[in-house]
Short mmCIF file of C-alpha atoms in Angstrom, two decimals:
data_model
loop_
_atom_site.label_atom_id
_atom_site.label_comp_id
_atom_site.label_asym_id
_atom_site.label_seq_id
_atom_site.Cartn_x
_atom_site.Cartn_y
_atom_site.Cartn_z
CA UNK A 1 -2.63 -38.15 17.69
CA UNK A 2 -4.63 -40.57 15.50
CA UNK A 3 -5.52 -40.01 11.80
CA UNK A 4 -9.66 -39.21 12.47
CA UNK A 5 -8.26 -36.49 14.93
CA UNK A 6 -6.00 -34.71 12.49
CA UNK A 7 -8.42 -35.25 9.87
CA UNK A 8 -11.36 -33.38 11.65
CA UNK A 9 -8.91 -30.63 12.94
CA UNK A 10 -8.75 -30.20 8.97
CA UNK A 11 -12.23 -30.40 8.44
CA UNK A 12 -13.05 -27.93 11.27
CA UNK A 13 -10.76 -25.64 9.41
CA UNK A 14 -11.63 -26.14 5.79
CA UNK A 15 -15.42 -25.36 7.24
CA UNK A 16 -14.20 -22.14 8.54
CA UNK A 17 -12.67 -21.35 5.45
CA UNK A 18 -15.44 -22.17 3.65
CA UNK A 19 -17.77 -20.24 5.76
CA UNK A 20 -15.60 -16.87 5.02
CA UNK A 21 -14.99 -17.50 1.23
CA UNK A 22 -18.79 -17.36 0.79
CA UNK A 23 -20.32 -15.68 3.75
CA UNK A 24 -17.23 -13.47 3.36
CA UNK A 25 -19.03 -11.77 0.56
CA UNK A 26 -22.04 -11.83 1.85
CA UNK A 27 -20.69 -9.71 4.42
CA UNK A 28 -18.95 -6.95 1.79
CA UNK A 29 -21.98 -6.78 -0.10
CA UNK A 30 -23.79 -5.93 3.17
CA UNK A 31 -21.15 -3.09 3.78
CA UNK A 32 -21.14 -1.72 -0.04
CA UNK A 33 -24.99 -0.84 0.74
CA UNK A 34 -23.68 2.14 2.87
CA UNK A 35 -20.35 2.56 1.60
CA UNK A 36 -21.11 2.19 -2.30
CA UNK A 37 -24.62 2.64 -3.03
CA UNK A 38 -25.79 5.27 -4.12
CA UNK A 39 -29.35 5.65 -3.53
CA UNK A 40 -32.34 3.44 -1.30
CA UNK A 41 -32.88 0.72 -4.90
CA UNK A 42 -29.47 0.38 -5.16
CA UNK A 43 -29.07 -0.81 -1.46
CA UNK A 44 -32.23 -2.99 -2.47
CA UNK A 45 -30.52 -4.27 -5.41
CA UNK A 46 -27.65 -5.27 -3.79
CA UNK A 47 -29.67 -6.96 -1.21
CA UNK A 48 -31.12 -9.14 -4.24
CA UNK A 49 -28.00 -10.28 -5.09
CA UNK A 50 -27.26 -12.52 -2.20
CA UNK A 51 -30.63 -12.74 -1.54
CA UNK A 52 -30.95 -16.09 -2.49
CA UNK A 53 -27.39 -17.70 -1.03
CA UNK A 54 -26.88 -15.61 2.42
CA UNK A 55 -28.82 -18.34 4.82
CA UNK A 56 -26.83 -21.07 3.21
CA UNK A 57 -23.33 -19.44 3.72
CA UNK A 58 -24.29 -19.16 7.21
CA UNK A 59 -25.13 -22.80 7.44
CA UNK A 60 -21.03 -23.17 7.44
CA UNK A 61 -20.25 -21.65 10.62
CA UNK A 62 -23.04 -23.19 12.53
CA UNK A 63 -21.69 -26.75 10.86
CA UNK A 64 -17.92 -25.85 12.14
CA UNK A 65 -19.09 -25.34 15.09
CA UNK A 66 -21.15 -28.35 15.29
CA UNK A 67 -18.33 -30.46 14.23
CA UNK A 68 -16.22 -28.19 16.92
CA UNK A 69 -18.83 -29.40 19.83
CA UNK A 70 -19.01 -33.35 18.60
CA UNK A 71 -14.90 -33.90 17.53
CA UNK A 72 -13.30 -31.84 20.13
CA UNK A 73 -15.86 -31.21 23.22
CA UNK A 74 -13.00 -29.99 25.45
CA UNK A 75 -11.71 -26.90 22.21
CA UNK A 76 -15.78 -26.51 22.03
CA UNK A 77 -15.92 -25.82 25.68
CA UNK A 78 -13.24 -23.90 26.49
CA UNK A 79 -13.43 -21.57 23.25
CA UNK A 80 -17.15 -20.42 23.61
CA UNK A 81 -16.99 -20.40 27.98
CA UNK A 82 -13.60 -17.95 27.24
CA UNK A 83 -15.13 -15.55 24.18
CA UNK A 84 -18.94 -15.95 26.02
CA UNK A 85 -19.46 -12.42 24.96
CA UNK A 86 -17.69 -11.86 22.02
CA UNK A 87 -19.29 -14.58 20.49
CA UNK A 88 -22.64 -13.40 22.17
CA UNK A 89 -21.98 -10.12 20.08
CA UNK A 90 -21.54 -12.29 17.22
CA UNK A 91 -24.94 -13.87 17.13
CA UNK A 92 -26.69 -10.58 17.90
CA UNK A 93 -25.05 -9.17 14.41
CA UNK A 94 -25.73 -12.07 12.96
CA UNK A 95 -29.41 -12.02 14.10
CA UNK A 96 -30.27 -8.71 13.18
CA UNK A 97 -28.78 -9.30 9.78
CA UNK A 98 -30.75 -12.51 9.30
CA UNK A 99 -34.32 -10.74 10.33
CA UNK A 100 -33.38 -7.39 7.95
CA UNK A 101 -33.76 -9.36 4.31
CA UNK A 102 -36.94 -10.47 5.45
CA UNK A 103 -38.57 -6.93 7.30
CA UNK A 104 -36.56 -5.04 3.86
CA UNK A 105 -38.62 -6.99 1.78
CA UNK A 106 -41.33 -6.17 3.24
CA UNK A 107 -41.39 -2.54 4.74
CA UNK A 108 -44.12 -0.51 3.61
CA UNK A 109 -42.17 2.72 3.20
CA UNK A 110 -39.38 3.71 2.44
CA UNK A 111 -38.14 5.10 5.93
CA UNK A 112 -38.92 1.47 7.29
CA UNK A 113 -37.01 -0.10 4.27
CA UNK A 114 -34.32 2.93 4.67
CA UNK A 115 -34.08 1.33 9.13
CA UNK A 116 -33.90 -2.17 7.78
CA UNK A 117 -31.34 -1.64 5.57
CA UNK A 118 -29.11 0.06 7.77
CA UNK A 119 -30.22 -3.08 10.54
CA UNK A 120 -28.63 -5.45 7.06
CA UNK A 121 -25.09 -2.97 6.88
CA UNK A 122 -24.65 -2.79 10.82
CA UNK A 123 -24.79 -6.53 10.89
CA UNK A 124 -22.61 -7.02 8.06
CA UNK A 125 -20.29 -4.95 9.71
CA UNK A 126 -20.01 -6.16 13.04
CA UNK A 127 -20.21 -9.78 12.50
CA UNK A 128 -17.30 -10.40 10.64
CA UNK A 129 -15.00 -7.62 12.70
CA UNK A 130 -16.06 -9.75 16.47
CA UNK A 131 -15.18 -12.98 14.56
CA UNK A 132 -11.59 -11.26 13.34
CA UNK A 133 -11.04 -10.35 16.82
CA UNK A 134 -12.11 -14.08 18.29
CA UNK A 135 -9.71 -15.92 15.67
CA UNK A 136 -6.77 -13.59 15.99
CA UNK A 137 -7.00 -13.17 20.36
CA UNK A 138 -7.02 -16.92 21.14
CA UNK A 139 -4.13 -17.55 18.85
CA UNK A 140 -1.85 -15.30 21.12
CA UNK A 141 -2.14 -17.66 24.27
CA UNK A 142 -5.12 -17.33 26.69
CA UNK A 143 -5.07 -17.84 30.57
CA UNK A 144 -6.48 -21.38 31.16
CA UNK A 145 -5.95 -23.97 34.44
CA UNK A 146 -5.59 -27.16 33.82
CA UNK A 147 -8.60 -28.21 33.13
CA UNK A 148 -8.97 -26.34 30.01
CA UNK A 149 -11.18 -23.57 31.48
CA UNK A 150 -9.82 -20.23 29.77
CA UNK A 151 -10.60 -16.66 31.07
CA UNK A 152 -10.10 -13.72 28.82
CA UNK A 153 -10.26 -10.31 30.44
CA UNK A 154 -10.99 -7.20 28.35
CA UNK A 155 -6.85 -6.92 27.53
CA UNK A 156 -7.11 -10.74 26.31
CA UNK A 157 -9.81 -9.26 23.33
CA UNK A 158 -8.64 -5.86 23.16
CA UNK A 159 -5.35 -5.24 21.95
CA UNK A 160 -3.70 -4.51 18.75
CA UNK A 161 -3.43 -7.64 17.13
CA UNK A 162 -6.85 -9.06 17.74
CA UNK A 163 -8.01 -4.95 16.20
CA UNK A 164 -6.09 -5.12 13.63
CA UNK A 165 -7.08 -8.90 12.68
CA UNK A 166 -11.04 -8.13 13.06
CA UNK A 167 -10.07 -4.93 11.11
CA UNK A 168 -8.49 -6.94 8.30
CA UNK A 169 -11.15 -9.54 7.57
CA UNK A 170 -13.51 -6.85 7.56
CA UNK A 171 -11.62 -5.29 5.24
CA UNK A 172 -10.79 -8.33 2.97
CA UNK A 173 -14.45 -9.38 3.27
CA UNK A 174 -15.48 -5.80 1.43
CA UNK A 175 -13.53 -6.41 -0.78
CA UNK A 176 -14.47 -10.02 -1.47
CA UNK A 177 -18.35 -8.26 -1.51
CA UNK A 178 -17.39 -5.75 -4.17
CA UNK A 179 -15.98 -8.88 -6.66
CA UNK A 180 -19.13 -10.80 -6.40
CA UNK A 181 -21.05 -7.75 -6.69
CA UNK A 182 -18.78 -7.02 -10.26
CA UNK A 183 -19.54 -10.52 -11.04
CA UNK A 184 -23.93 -10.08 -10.36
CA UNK A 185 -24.40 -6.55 -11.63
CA UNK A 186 -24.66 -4.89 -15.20
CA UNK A 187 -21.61 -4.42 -16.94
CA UNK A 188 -21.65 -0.16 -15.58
CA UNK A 189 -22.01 -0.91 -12.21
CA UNK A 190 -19.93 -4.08 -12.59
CA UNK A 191 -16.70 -1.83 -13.79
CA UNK A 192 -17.41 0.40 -10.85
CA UNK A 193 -16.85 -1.95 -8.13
CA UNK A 194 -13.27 -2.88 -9.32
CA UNK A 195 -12.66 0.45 -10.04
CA UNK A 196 -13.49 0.82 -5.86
CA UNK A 197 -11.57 -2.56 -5.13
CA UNK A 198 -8.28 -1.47 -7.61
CA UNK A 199 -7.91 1.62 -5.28
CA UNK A 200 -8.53 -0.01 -1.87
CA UNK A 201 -6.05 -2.88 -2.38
CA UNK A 202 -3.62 0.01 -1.82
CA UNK A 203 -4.20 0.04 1.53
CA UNK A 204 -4.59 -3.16 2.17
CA UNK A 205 -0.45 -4.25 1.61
CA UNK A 206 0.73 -1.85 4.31
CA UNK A 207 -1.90 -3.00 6.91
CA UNK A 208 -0.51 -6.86 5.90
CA UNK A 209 2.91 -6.07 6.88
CA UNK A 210 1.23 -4.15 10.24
CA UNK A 211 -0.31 -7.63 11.15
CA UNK A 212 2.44 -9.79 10.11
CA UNK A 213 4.77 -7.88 12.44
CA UNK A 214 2.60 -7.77 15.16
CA UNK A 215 2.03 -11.54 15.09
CA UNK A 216 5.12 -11.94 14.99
CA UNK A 217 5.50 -10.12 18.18
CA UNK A 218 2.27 -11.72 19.69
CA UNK A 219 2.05 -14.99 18.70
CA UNK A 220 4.70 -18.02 18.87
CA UNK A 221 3.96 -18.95 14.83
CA UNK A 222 6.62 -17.89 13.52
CA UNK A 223 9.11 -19.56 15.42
CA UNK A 224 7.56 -22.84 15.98
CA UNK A 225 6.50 -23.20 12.63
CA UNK A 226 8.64 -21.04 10.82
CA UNK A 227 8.35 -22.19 7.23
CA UNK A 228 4.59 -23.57 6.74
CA UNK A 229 3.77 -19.75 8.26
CA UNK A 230 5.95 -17.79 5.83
CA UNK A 231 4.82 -19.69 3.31
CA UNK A 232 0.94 -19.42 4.26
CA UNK A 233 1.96 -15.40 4.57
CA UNK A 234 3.33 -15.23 0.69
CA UNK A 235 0.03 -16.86 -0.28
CA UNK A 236 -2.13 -14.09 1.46
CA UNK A 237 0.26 -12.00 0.08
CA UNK A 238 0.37 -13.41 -3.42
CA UNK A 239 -3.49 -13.52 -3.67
CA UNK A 240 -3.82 -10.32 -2.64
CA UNK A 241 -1.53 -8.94 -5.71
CA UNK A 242 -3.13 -11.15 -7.79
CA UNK A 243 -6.47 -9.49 -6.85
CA UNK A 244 -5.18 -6.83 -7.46
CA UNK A 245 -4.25 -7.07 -11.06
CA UNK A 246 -7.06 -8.92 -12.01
CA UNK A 247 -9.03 -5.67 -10.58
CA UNK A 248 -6.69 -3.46 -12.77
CA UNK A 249 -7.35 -5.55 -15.74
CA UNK A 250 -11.15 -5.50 -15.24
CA UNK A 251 -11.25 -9.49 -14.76
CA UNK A 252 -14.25 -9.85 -12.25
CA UNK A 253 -14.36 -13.55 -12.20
CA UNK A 254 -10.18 -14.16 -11.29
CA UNK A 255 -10.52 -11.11 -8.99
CA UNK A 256 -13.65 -12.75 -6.77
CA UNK A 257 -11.06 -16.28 -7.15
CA UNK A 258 -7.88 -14.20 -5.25
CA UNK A 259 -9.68 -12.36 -2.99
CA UNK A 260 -11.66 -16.08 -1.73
CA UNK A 261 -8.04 -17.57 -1.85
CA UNK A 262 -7.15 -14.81 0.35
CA UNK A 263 -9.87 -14.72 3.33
CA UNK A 264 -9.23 -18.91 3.27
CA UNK A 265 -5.55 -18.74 3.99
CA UNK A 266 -5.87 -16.38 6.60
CA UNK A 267 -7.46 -19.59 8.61
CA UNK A 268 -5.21 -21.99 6.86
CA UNK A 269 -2.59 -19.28 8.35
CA UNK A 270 -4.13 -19.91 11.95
CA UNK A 271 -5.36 -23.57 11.99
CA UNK A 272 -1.08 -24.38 10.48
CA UNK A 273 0.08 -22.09 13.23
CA UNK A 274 -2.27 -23.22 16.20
CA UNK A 275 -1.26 -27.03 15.05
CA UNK A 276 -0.92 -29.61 17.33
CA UNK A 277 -2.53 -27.45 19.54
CA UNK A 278 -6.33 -26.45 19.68
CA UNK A 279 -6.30 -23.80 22.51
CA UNK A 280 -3.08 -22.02 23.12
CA UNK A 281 -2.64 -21.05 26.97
CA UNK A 282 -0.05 -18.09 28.26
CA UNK A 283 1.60 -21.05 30.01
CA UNK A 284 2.48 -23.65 27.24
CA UNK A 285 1.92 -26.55 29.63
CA UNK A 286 -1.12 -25.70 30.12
CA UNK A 287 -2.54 -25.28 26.13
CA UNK A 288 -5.06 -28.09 25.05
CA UNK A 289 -3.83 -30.40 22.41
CA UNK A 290 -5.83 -32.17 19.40
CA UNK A 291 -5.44 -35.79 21.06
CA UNK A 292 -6.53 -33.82 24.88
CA UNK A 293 -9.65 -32.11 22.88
CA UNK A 294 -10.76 -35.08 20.90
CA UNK A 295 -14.09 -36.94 21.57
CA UNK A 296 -14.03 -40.89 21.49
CA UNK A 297 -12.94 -43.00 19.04
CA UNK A 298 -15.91 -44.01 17.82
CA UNK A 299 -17.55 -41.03 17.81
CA UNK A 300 -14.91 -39.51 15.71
CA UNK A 301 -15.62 -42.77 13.01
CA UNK A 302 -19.74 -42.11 13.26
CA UNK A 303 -19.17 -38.64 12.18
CA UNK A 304 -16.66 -39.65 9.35
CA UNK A 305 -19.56 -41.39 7.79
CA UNK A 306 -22.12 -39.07 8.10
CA UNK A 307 -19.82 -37.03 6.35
CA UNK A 308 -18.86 -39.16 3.51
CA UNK A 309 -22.16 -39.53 3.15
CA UNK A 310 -23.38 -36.01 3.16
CA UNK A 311 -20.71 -33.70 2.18
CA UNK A 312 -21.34 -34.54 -1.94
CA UNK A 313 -24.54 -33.76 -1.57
CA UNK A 314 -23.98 -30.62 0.03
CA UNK A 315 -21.44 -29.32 -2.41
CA UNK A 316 -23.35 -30.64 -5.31
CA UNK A 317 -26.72 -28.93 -4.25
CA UNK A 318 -24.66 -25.40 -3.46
CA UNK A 319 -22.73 -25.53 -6.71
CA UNK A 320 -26.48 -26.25 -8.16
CA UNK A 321 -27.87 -23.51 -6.44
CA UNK A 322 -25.18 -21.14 -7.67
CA UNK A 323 -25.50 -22.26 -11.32
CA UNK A 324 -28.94 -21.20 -10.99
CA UNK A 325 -28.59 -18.19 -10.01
CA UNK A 326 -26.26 -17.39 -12.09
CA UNK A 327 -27.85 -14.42 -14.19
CA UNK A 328 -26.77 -10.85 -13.37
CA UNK A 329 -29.50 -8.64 -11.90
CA UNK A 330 -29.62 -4.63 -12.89
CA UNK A 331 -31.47 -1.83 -11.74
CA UNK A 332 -34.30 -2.10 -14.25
CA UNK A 333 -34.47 -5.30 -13.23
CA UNK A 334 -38.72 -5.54 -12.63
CA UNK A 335 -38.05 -7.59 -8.91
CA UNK A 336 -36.59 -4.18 -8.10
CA UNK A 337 -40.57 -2.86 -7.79
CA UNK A 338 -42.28 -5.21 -5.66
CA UNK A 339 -42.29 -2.97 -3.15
CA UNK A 340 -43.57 -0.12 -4.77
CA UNK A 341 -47.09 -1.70 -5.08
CA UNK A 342 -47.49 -1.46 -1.53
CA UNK A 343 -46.57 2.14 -1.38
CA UNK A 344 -48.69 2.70 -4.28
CA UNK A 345 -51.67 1.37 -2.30
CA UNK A 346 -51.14 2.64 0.96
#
């Protein structure tokens, strides 16, 4: 295995990362508009507040998988041909998430607002759960031939480990949501989201230790790579205490930080335990390794430069865009109304 092929196995999995640490609370705010909001504005309001960043965050996952398709054509291939319809389910959630900010915005009344809205929390919902399952199933060894073409059957998606994995990210992503939500919202409604998070954190140590002894069970991690996984599991476990606290102690900002450190090293977890594999196959002979997946050389040094080239201005332009957009919103807030004209003149 050469350096640009371990390098871009890391950058496929830094991109995943990066697309759950910020779509990740995309995806809890979507799910607090049913599960904390109390009322049709306050689903609007919390709408507004990742109004103007969701598109972006999804711009991560379609760039991992972009980078997937041009570094490792043969992990591209046999990943999307093997989860076809899981990943098909994916796109629809992420579709008619993507089309309900715009129709929300724009609904008349407030029965059309009230179907869009639920169109935004089903998405949210949905999206993140097929992607748990797709992450946590082809880590426990798929059945492939040798030419890398993998066929999972309904048992190969369904089963407790890839449930309880789709379960968890959900999970951690609501979470995550509720955080950014404390960190966007008036200081009321920001003290009542960590009051919500402080009391579901309780629930989410015992379902750790579920998933941790199931992949233990399930998966070879733990004995090939024994102490990079432990240690990967006391992170997760450490930022999820740390949370936690900071929940407990009312410290939005350090609270949002843990529970982003927390949804990234579940994939550090999986990309350290996959490693020097790409697809894991129920015979091991048969699993397709980084050097096997990789494109050519030189198409591996193109891309390195493109990416030199464009990765600080893509950071620098999202931290921009988050520095603007900085200011909390509240529910007086007079963008909350610009629907009610069109009410008013119907």
């Amino acid at each position: 295995m050469s350096f640009l092929q371990g390098m871009w196995f890391c950058v496929i999995g830094l991109l995943f990362a990066g697309f759950l640490l910020l779509e990740g609370f995309d995806f809890g705010v979507g799910m607090a508009t049913r599960f904390i909001a109390r009322d049709g504005d306050e689903r609007t309001l919390f709408m507004r507040a990742i109004g103007p960043h969701w598109d972006g965050n999804e711009v991560w996952l379609i760039t991992a998988g972009g980078a997937m398709f041009a570094a490792f054509p043969l992990w591209y291939a046999s990943l999307f041909s093997g989860y076809y319809i899981l990943l098909f389910l994916v796109l629809v959630a992420l579709i008619i998430r993507g089309v309900s900010f715009e129709f929300a915005s724009r609904a008349i009344t407030d029965k059309e607002r009230n179907v869009w809205q639920w169109a935004n929390f089903i998405g949210s919902l949905f999206a993140p759960f097929f992607l748990g399952m797709m992450l946590t199933s082809f880590i426990q060894g798929v059945p492939m031939d040798d030419k890398g073409n993998a066929w999972v059957g309904f048992f190969g998606v369904f089963n407790w480990l890839s449930v309880v994995g789709g379960i968890a990210v959900v999970f951690f992503c609501f979470i995550h949501g509720l955080h950014f939500l404390s960190l966007k919202l008036g200081p009321g409604d920001s003290r009542r989201m960590l009051n919500t998070t402080e009391k579901l954190y309780w629930i989410a140590y015992p379902a750790l230790v579920v998933f941790v002894i199931l992949s233990m069970f399930m998966t070879d991690f733990y004995s090939k790579r024994p102490i990079s996984t432990w240690l990967l599991t006391v992170v997760v476990l450490g930022a999820t205490i740390c949370g936690h606290v900071s929940a407990m102690k009312k410290r939005g900002g350090f609270a949002f930080a843990s529970s982003g450190i927390t949804l990234m090293a579940l994939i550090a977890w999986i990309f350290n335990g996959i490693f020097p594999r790409v697809m894991i196959a129920d015979d091991p002979a048969k699993s397709i390794l980084i050097q096997d997946a990789s494109g050519s050389p030189y198409s591996l040094k193109v891309m390195t430069v493109v990416l030199c080239i464009f990765l600080p201005i893509v950071l620098i332009y999202i931290i921009w865009s988050y520095f603007i957009q900085r200011k909390r919103i509240v529910s007086d807030d007079v963008s909350m109304t610009d629907v009610r004209p069109a009410v008013a003149a119907k």
